[in-house]
Short mmCIF file of C-alpha atoms in Angstrom, two decimals:
data_model
loop_
_atom_site.label_atom_id
_atom_site.label_comp_id
_atom_site.label_asym_id
_atom_site.label_seq_id
_atom_site.Cartn_x
_atom_site.Cartn_y
_atom_site.Cartn_z
CA MET A 15 21.53 -17.74 23.48
CA LYS A 16 21.16 -20.63 25.87
CA ALA A 17 22.39 -19.91 29.39
CA LEU A 18 22.27 -21.33 32.90
CA VAL A 19 19.79 -18.99 34.59
CA LEU A 20 19.08 -18.75 38.31
CA GLU A 21 15.37 -17.91 38.12
CA GLU A 22 14.97 -17.50 41.88
CA LYS A 23 16.43 -19.04 45.00
CA GLY A 24 16.70 -22.79 44.46
CA VAL A 25 15.45 -22.74 40.87
CA LEU A 26 17.81 -23.20 37.91
CA ALA A 27 16.93 -23.35 34.23
CA LEU A 28 19.00 -24.01 31.13
CA ARG A 29 17.15 -21.80 28.66
CA ASP A 30 17.41 -19.14 25.99
CA ILE A 31 17.94 -15.57 27.14
CA ASP A 32 18.62 -12.29 25.36
CA LEU A 33 21.96 -10.76 26.40
CA PRO A 34 23.66 -7.66 24.96
CA LEU A 35 26.42 -8.67 22.54
CA ALA A 36 27.24 -5.42 20.73
CA VAL A 37 31.04 -4.95 20.82
CA GLY A 38 32.25 -1.49 21.85
CA ALA A 39 35.47 0.08 20.60
CA SER A 40 37.48 -1.08 23.63
CA GLU A 41 35.82 -4.48 24.02
CA LEU A 42 36.16 -8.07 22.87
CA LYS A 43 33.56 -10.70 22.08
CA ILE A 44 34.61 -14.02 23.55
CA LYS A 45 33.30 -17.53 22.92
CA ILE A 46 33.17 -19.21 26.32
CA HIS A 47 34.97 -22.53 26.65
CA THR A 48 35.23 -23.42 30.36
CA VAL A 49 33.54 -22.01 33.47
CA GLY A 50 34.26 -22.97 37.08
CA VAL A 51 31.51 -23.46 39.65
CA CYS A 52 32.27 -21.06 42.49
CA GLY A 53 31.01 -21.16 46.05
CA SER A 54 29.38 -17.77 45.57
CA ASP A 55 27.42 -19.08 42.56
CA VAL A 56 26.23 -21.98 44.69
CA HIS A 57 25.34 -19.67 47.57
CA TYR A 58 23.11 -17.55 45.33
CA TYR A 59 21.48 -20.79 44.17
CA THR A 60 20.86 -22.08 47.70
CA HIS A 61 20.25 -18.82 49.59
CA GLY A 62 19.36 -16.19 46.98
CA ALA A 63 21.69 -13.58 48.48
CA ILE A 64 25.17 -12.88 49.79
CA GLY A 65 25.14 -10.00 52.26
CA PRO A 66 23.75 -6.91 50.50
CA TYR A 67 23.71 -8.62 47.08
CA VAL A 68 20.20 -10.02 46.73
CA LEU A 69 18.77 -11.89 43.74
CA ARG A 70 15.67 -9.94 42.67
CA GLU A 71 15.34 -11.10 39.05
CA PRO A 72 16.65 -14.00 36.91
CA MET A 73 20.44 -13.97 36.58
CA VAL A 74 22.94 -15.95 34.50
CA LEU A 75 25.49 -17.63 36.78
CA GLY A 76 29.26 -18.10 36.40
CA HIS A 77 32.30 -15.84 36.68
CA GLU A 78 35.39 -18.09 36.52
CA ALA A 79 35.89 -18.33 32.78
CA ALA A 80 38.19 -18.84 29.82
CA GLY A 81 37.45 -18.78 26.11
CA THR A 82 38.43 -17.62 22.63
CA VAL A 83 38.27 -14.14 21.10
CA ILE A 84 35.84 -14.05 18.17
CA GLU A 85 35.53 -10.28 17.60
CA VAL A 86 37.82 -7.33 18.39
CA GLY A 87 36.69 -3.76 19.04
CA SER A 88 37.94 -1.02 16.72
CA ALA A 89 40.17 0.63 19.35
CA VAL A 90 41.65 -2.58 20.76
CA SER A 91 45.29 -3.47 20.14
CA GLY A 92 47.16 -6.56 21.25
CA PHE A 93 44.31 -9.02 20.63
CA LYS A 94 43.17 -10.87 17.54
CA VAL A 95 40.45 -13.33 16.64
CA GLY A 96 41.48 -16.79 17.82
CA ASP A 97 43.38 -15.67 20.93
CA ARG A 98 42.78 -17.92 23.91
CA VAL A 99 41.99 -15.79 26.97
CA CYS A 100 40.75 -15.64 30.54
CA MET A 101 38.77 -12.75 31.92
CA GLU A 102 38.83 -10.77 35.14
CA PRO A 103 35.12 -10.65 36.01
CA GLY A 104 34.92 -7.31 37.82
CA ILE A 105 34.57 -4.16 35.74
CA PRO A 106 35.16 -1.04 37.86
CA ASP A 107 34.53 2.60 37.09
CA LEU A 108 38.07 3.63 36.19
CA SER A 109 37.30 7.24 37.13
CA SER A 110 36.19 6.33 40.67
CA ARG A 111 38.17 7.27 43.77
CA ALA A 112 38.68 3.58 44.57
CA SER A 113 40.15 2.89 41.14
CA LYS A 114 42.46 5.91 41.37
CA LEU A 115 43.69 4.57 44.71
CA GLY A 116 44.40 1.19 43.09
CA ILE A 117 41.70 -0.60 45.11
CA TYR A 118 39.13 -1.04 42.37
CA ASN A 119 38.00 -4.33 43.93
CA VAL A 120 36.13 -2.29 46.56
CA ASP A 121 34.73 0.23 44.09
CA PRO A 122 31.02 0.50 45.08
CA SER A 123 30.07 0.75 41.41
CA VAL A 124 32.02 -2.31 40.21
CA ARG A 125 30.07 -4.58 37.87
CA PHE A 126 31.00 -8.16 38.74
CA TRP A 127 29.77 -11.15 36.76
CA ALA A 128 27.04 -13.20 38.50
CA THR A 129 26.61 -10.67 41.29
CA PRO A 130 23.04 -9.30 41.25
CA PRO A 131 21.92 -7.71 39.04
CA ILE A 132 24.87 -8.42 36.67
CA HIS A 133 24.62 -11.52 34.48
CA GLY A 134 27.42 -14.07 34.56
CA VAL A 135 29.01 -16.07 31.75
CA LEU A 136 27.51 -19.54 31.73
CA THR A 137 26.43 -18.94 28.17
CA SER A 138 28.00 -19.29 24.73
CA GLU A 139 29.34 -15.75 24.15
CA VAL A 140 30.10 -12.64 26.19
CA VAL A 141 31.41 -9.12 25.60
CA HIS A 142 34.16 -7.90 27.94
CA PRO A 143 36.62 -4.98 28.16
CA ALA A 144 40.00 -5.77 26.61
CA ALA A 145 41.64 -4.10 29.63
CA PHE A 146 40.38 -6.91 31.86
CA THR A 147 41.09 -9.76 29.45
CA TYR A 148 44.36 -11.73 29.44
CA LYS A 149 45.92 -14.00 26.83
CA LEU A 150 46.54 -17.57 27.89
CA PRO A 151 50.11 -18.74 27.27
CA ASP A 152 50.34 -21.81 25.06
CA ASN A 153 51.11 -24.08 28.03
CA VAL A 154 48.01 -22.99 29.99
CA SER A 155 44.81 -24.90 29.21
CA PHE A 156 41.30 -23.46 29.19
CA ALA A 157 40.63 -25.39 32.40
CA GLU A 158 43.60 -23.73 34.08
CA GLY A 159 42.55 -20.40 32.61
CA ALA A 160 39.21 -20.73 34.38
CA MET A 161 41.13 -21.31 37.63
CA VAL A 162 42.98 -17.98 37.46
CA GLU A 163 40.03 -16.15 39.03
CA PRO A 164 39.86 -18.15 42.28
CA PHE A 165 43.67 -18.35 42.44
CA ALA A 166 43.80 -14.54 42.24
CA ILE A 167 41.96 -14.49 45.58
CA GLY A 168 44.74 -16.60 47.07
CA MET A 169 47.30 -14.25 45.55
CA GLN A 170 45.48 -11.24 47.01
CA ALA A 171 45.51 -12.92 50.44
CA ALA A 172 49.23 -13.66 50.22
CA ALA A 173 49.93 -10.08 49.18
CA ARG A 174 47.85 -8.69 52.06
CA ALA A 175 49.75 -10.93 54.47
CA ARG A 176 53.06 -9.23 53.61
CA ILE A 177 54.85 -12.58 53.76
CA ALA A 178 58.57 -12.56 54.53
CA PRO A 179 60.78 -15.36 53.17
CA GLY A 180 60.73 -18.32 55.54
CA ASP A 181 57.44 -17.45 57.24
CA VAL A 182 55.23 -20.20 58.62
CA ALA A 183 51.54 -19.94 57.70
CA ALA A 184 48.39 -21.57 58.97
CA VAL A 185 45.28 -21.83 56.78
CA ILE A 186 41.86 -22.57 58.26
CA GLY A 187 39.76 -24.44 55.70
CA SER A 188 40.89 -26.72 52.88
CA GLY A 189 38.23 -25.90 50.32
CA PRO A 190 39.19 -24.55 46.88
CA ILE A 191 40.09 -21.10 48.19
CA GLY A 192 41.89 -22.44 51.25
CA ILE A 193 44.15 -24.67 49.16
CA MET A 194 44.81 -21.85 46.68
CA VAL A 195 45.67 -19.52 49.57
CA ALA A 196 48.12 -22.14 50.81
CA LEU A 197 49.71 -22.44 47.36
CA ALA A 198 49.95 -18.65 47.01
CA ALA A 199 51.53 -18.42 50.46
CA LEU A 200 54.19 -20.95 49.46
CA ALA A 201 54.81 -19.11 46.21
CA GLY A 202 55.07 -15.87 48.19
CA GLY A 203 57.91 -17.19 50.32
CA CYS A 204 56.46 -19.26 53.17
CA SER A 205 58.65 -22.16 54.19
CA ARG A 206 55.75 -24.22 55.51
CA VAL A 207 51.97 -24.03 55.41
CA PHE A 208 49.69 -25.94 57.76
CA ILE A 209 46.08 -26.34 56.62
CA SER A 210 43.15 -27.51 58.74
CA ASP A 211 39.76 -29.02 58.05
CA PHE A 212 37.38 -31.76 59.19
CA SER A 213 37.31 -33.29 55.70
CA ALA A 214 39.90 -36.03 55.26
CA PRO A 215 39.40 -36.18 51.45
CA LYS A 216 40.06 -32.45 51.01
CA LEU A 217 43.08 -32.62 53.32
CA ALA A 218 44.42 -35.53 51.27
CA ILE A 219 44.24 -33.36 48.14
CA ALA A 220 46.08 -30.53 49.91
CA ALA A 221 48.70 -33.01 51.12
CA GLN A 222 49.70 -33.75 47.51
CA TYR A 223 51.56 -30.45 47.47
CA SER A 224 55.07 -30.26 48.89
CA GLY A 225 55.26 -27.75 51.73
CA ILE A 226 51.62 -28.16 52.83
CA THR A 227 50.92 -30.13 56.01
CA PRO A 228 47.28 -31.17 56.56
CA VAL A 229 45.75 -31.19 60.05
CA ASN A 230 42.45 -32.95 60.68
CA ILE A 231 40.87 -30.89 63.46
CA GLY A 232 38.41 -33.67 64.12
CA GLU A 233 41.36 -35.66 65.44
CA GLU A 234 43.77 -33.09 66.90
CA SER A 235 43.91 -29.47 67.93
CA PHE A 236 45.17 -27.09 65.24
CA ALA A 237 46.56 -24.77 67.92
CA GLU A 238 48.48 -27.62 69.54
CA VAL A 239 49.97 -28.69 66.19
CA ILE A 240 51.05 -25.12 65.39
CA ALA A 241 52.53 -24.69 68.87
CA ARG A 242 54.43 -27.98 68.60
CA GLU A 243 55.79 -27.24 65.14
CA THR A 244 56.87 -23.67 66.01
CA ASN A 245 58.31 -24.38 69.48
CA GLY A 246 55.40 -22.59 71.09
CA TRP A 247 55.86 -19.37 69.10
CA GLY A 248 52.92 -19.56 66.67
CA ALA A 249 52.41 -19.03 62.95
CA ASP A 250 53.67 -15.82 61.37
CA VAL A 251 50.41 -15.46 59.46
CA VAL A 252 47.03 -17.14 59.82
CA PHE A 253 44.59 -17.19 56.91
CA GLU A 254 40.92 -17.75 57.73
CA ALA A 255 39.49 -19.32 54.56
CA SER A 256 36.58 -21.41 55.83
CA GLY A 257 33.97 -18.72 56.32
CA SER A 258 32.83 -20.51 59.47
CA PRO A 259 32.05 -18.31 62.49
CA LYS A 260 33.46 -21.06 64.71
CA ALA A 261 36.87 -20.55 63.09
CA TYR A 262 37.30 -17.39 65.15
CA ASP A 263 37.11 -19.27 68.44
CA GLY A 264 40.74 -19.42 69.57
CA ILE A 265 42.13 -18.01 66.31
CA PHE A 266 44.59 -15.84 68.24
CA ASP A 267 46.08 -18.98 69.80
CA LEU A 268 47.43 -19.86 66.35
CA VAL A 269 49.34 -16.66 65.58
CA ARG A 270 52.62 -15.45 67.04
CA PRO A 271 53.01 -12.12 68.85
CA GLY A 272 53.16 -9.38 66.22
CA GLY A 273 51.88 -11.75 63.55
CA ALA A 274 49.03 -11.30 61.09
CA ILE A 275 45.57 -12.69 60.55
CA VAL A 276 44.13 -12.45 57.04
CA MET A 277 40.36 -12.88 56.72
CA VAL A 278 39.45 -14.50 53.41
CA GLY A 279 36.31 -16.53 54.11
CA LEU A 280 33.05 -14.60 54.33
CA PRO A 281 30.84 -15.75 57.24
CA VAL A 282 27.10 -15.54 56.73
CA ASP A 283 26.51 -15.11 60.47
CA LYS A 284 28.15 -12.76 62.95
CA VAL A 285 31.36 -13.95 64.60
CA SER A 286 32.68 -13.70 68.14
CA PHE A 287 35.88 -11.69 68.10
CA ASP A 288 38.42 -11.72 70.95
CA VAL A 289 39.56 -8.10 70.91
CA ALA A 290 41.72 -8.56 74.00
CA GLY A 291 43.44 -11.54 72.38
CA ALA A 292 44.27 -9.44 69.33
CA ILE A 293 45.49 -6.45 71.32
CA SER A 294 47.61 -8.44 73.76
CA LYS A 295 49.68 -9.80 70.85
CA GLU A 296 49.47 -6.65 68.70
CA ILE A 297 48.07 -8.73 65.86
CA ARG A 298 47.83 -7.10 62.45
CA ILE A 299 44.44 -7.88 60.89
CA GLU A 300 43.94 -7.79 57.12
CA THR A 301 40.85 -8.45 55.01
CA VAL A 302 40.42 -9.71 51.46
CA PHE A 303 37.61 -8.85 49.05
CA ARG A 304 38.25 -10.37 45.63
CA TYR A 305 41.51 -8.88 44.23
CA ALA A 306 43.02 -5.88 42.48
CA ASN A 307 45.99 -5.52 40.13
CA ILE A 308 46.92 -9.17 40.58
CA PHE A 309 44.97 -11.20 37.99
CA ASP A 310 47.76 -11.16 35.42
CA ARG A 311 50.34 -12.12 38.05
CA ALA A 312 48.23 -15.11 39.07
CA LEU A 313 48.16 -16.20 35.43
CA GLN A 314 51.93 -15.74 35.10
CA LEU A 315 52.56 -17.87 38.18
CA ILE A 316 50.41 -20.68 36.79
CA ALA A 317 52.17 -20.43 33.42
CA SER A 318 55.56 -20.65 35.12
CA GLY A 319 54.76 -24.15 36.33
CA LYS A 320 55.45 -23.21 39.95
CA VAL A 321 51.77 -23.66 40.80
CA ASP A 322 49.82 -26.62 39.41
CA LEU A 323 46.08 -26.26 39.93
CA ASN A 324 45.07 -29.31 37.87
CA PRO A 325 44.83 -31.63 40.92
CA LEU A 326 42.09 -29.34 42.26
CA ILE A 327 39.77 -29.92 39.27
CA THR A 328 37.57 -32.77 40.45
CA GLU A 329 35.21 -33.17 37.51
CA THR A 330 34.11 -31.40 34.33
CA PHE A 331 30.46 -31.37 33.25
CA ALA A 332 29.04 -30.81 29.78
CA PHE A 333 27.03 -27.60 29.42
CA ASP A 334 23.76 -29.52 29.17
CA LYS A 335 24.58 -31.02 32.59
CA SER A 336 25.05 -27.61 34.25
CA ILE A 337 22.12 -28.01 36.63
CA GLU A 338 23.50 -31.38 37.69
CA ALA A 339 26.87 -29.72 38.36
CA PHE A 340 25.26 -27.13 40.63
CA GLU A 341 23.19 -29.73 42.45
CA ARG A 342 26.35 -31.68 43.15
CA ALA A 343 28.21 -28.57 44.30
CA ALA A 344 25.33 -27.68 46.62
CA ALA A 345 25.42 -31.19 48.08
CA GLY A 346 28.93 -30.55 49.39
CA ASN A 347 30.60 -33.81 48.40
CA PRO A 348 33.67 -33.93 50.69
CA SER A 349 35.93 -35.21 47.91
CA ASP A 350 35.04 -32.37 45.52
CA VAL A 351 37.29 -29.33 45.27
CA LYS A 352 36.56 -27.59 41.95
CA LEU A 353 33.84 -28.52 39.48
CA GLN A 354 33.92 -27.04 36.00
CA ILE A 355 31.48 -26.77 33.10
CA LEU A 356 32.64 -27.23 29.52
CA LEU A 357 30.91 -25.15 26.86
CA GLY A 358 33.51 -25.57 24.09
CA ASP A 359 35.05 -28.73 22.71
CA ALA A 360 37.38 -30.80 24.85
CA ALA A 361 40.55 -29.50 23.17
CA VAL A 362 42.72 -27.22 25.28
#
C-alpha cells in the first residue's frame, strides 16, 4: 500500500510499504478516509524524536483518523461493513497494572500510532481493535471524526482540572490543543475562558466561540487581564497548552489561592518552576498525557452540537499532497490551526 513514510528526520516519502493487514477475531479492517496532521507528527518530522521516543527506522505517520469498516473479525459484535468510524490510536495491554487502574494512557507497553516504532495510519487501510473503535453518528462528518482524537486531549485536561460550575479558566496557548482545551473547559462548566497567545490570527479563531476571550500577550499582560477580570482573585484553573518553557515564568500569578494548574503542553527543554509560588498558594498541579476512558465522550459531545470543531479545520489536502501538508505544518503559518489529509472521496 502507498503510505506517507518518515524515512528519517526531515525526510518524507509517499511510497509503497508492506503493512500487516490480517484481521484478528476481535479486530476490524478500516479504509482510511481523513487524517489530521498533529503537532507530534510534525515534531517527529522536524526533530526525529519526542523525549524517549526516537525515530530509528522508517515510520508511517498519522494518528488522528476516521474511516469506514471494510472487514469485521469473527468475534466482533456491534460493527458491520460500511460503518463510519473513528479510532482511538493507543492500544494498551489490557492485563497491565495501568489498565487495571483505569490509566491505560500511561501504560508503558501501550502501542500508539505514529509513535516509534509503531506505524501510523496515513495509508489506505489499517487493522484496529474493535474495542478502541467508535461509530460516527450520522451528523458527524469524517473530518469531525478525525478531530475526536485531539479533542479528547482537551477533554482529559478538563477532567483533570475538576472544574466546578461557574469556574473561570485561563489557557496559555491558542494552538489546536489550546483552543480544544478551552472548548472542553466551557463544556465542563466554566463560565468564562481566557486564552493567550502572540498570534493574532489564532486568537481571532478562538474569539469566534462564545465564552472565550482572547488576550494578545504581545500587547498586554495576561496576568493583569486575569487580575482585572477576577477582581484580583485569579483564575480557578490555568491550563498550560503552549509547550513553551517561558510559559512557566509567572504562571502562579494567574491562578487563585487553592486553584489548579493543568500541564498539557510538552516542553522540549527544561522549565523553571517556582516551587515557593506553588506552595504559598497551595496550588494543585495536574498533568495530562493523552487520555483514558474519554474518547467516546469526546465524540458524544461533538455529536451533540455543543462543540463545533469545524472552524478549526484550516485546509484539507489530497493524499498525494501529503508532503506539502507537512511542509506547511512545519512552517508554522500563524493562521493555520488544523490541517487534514483526505484519503477517501470528499463525501462525508
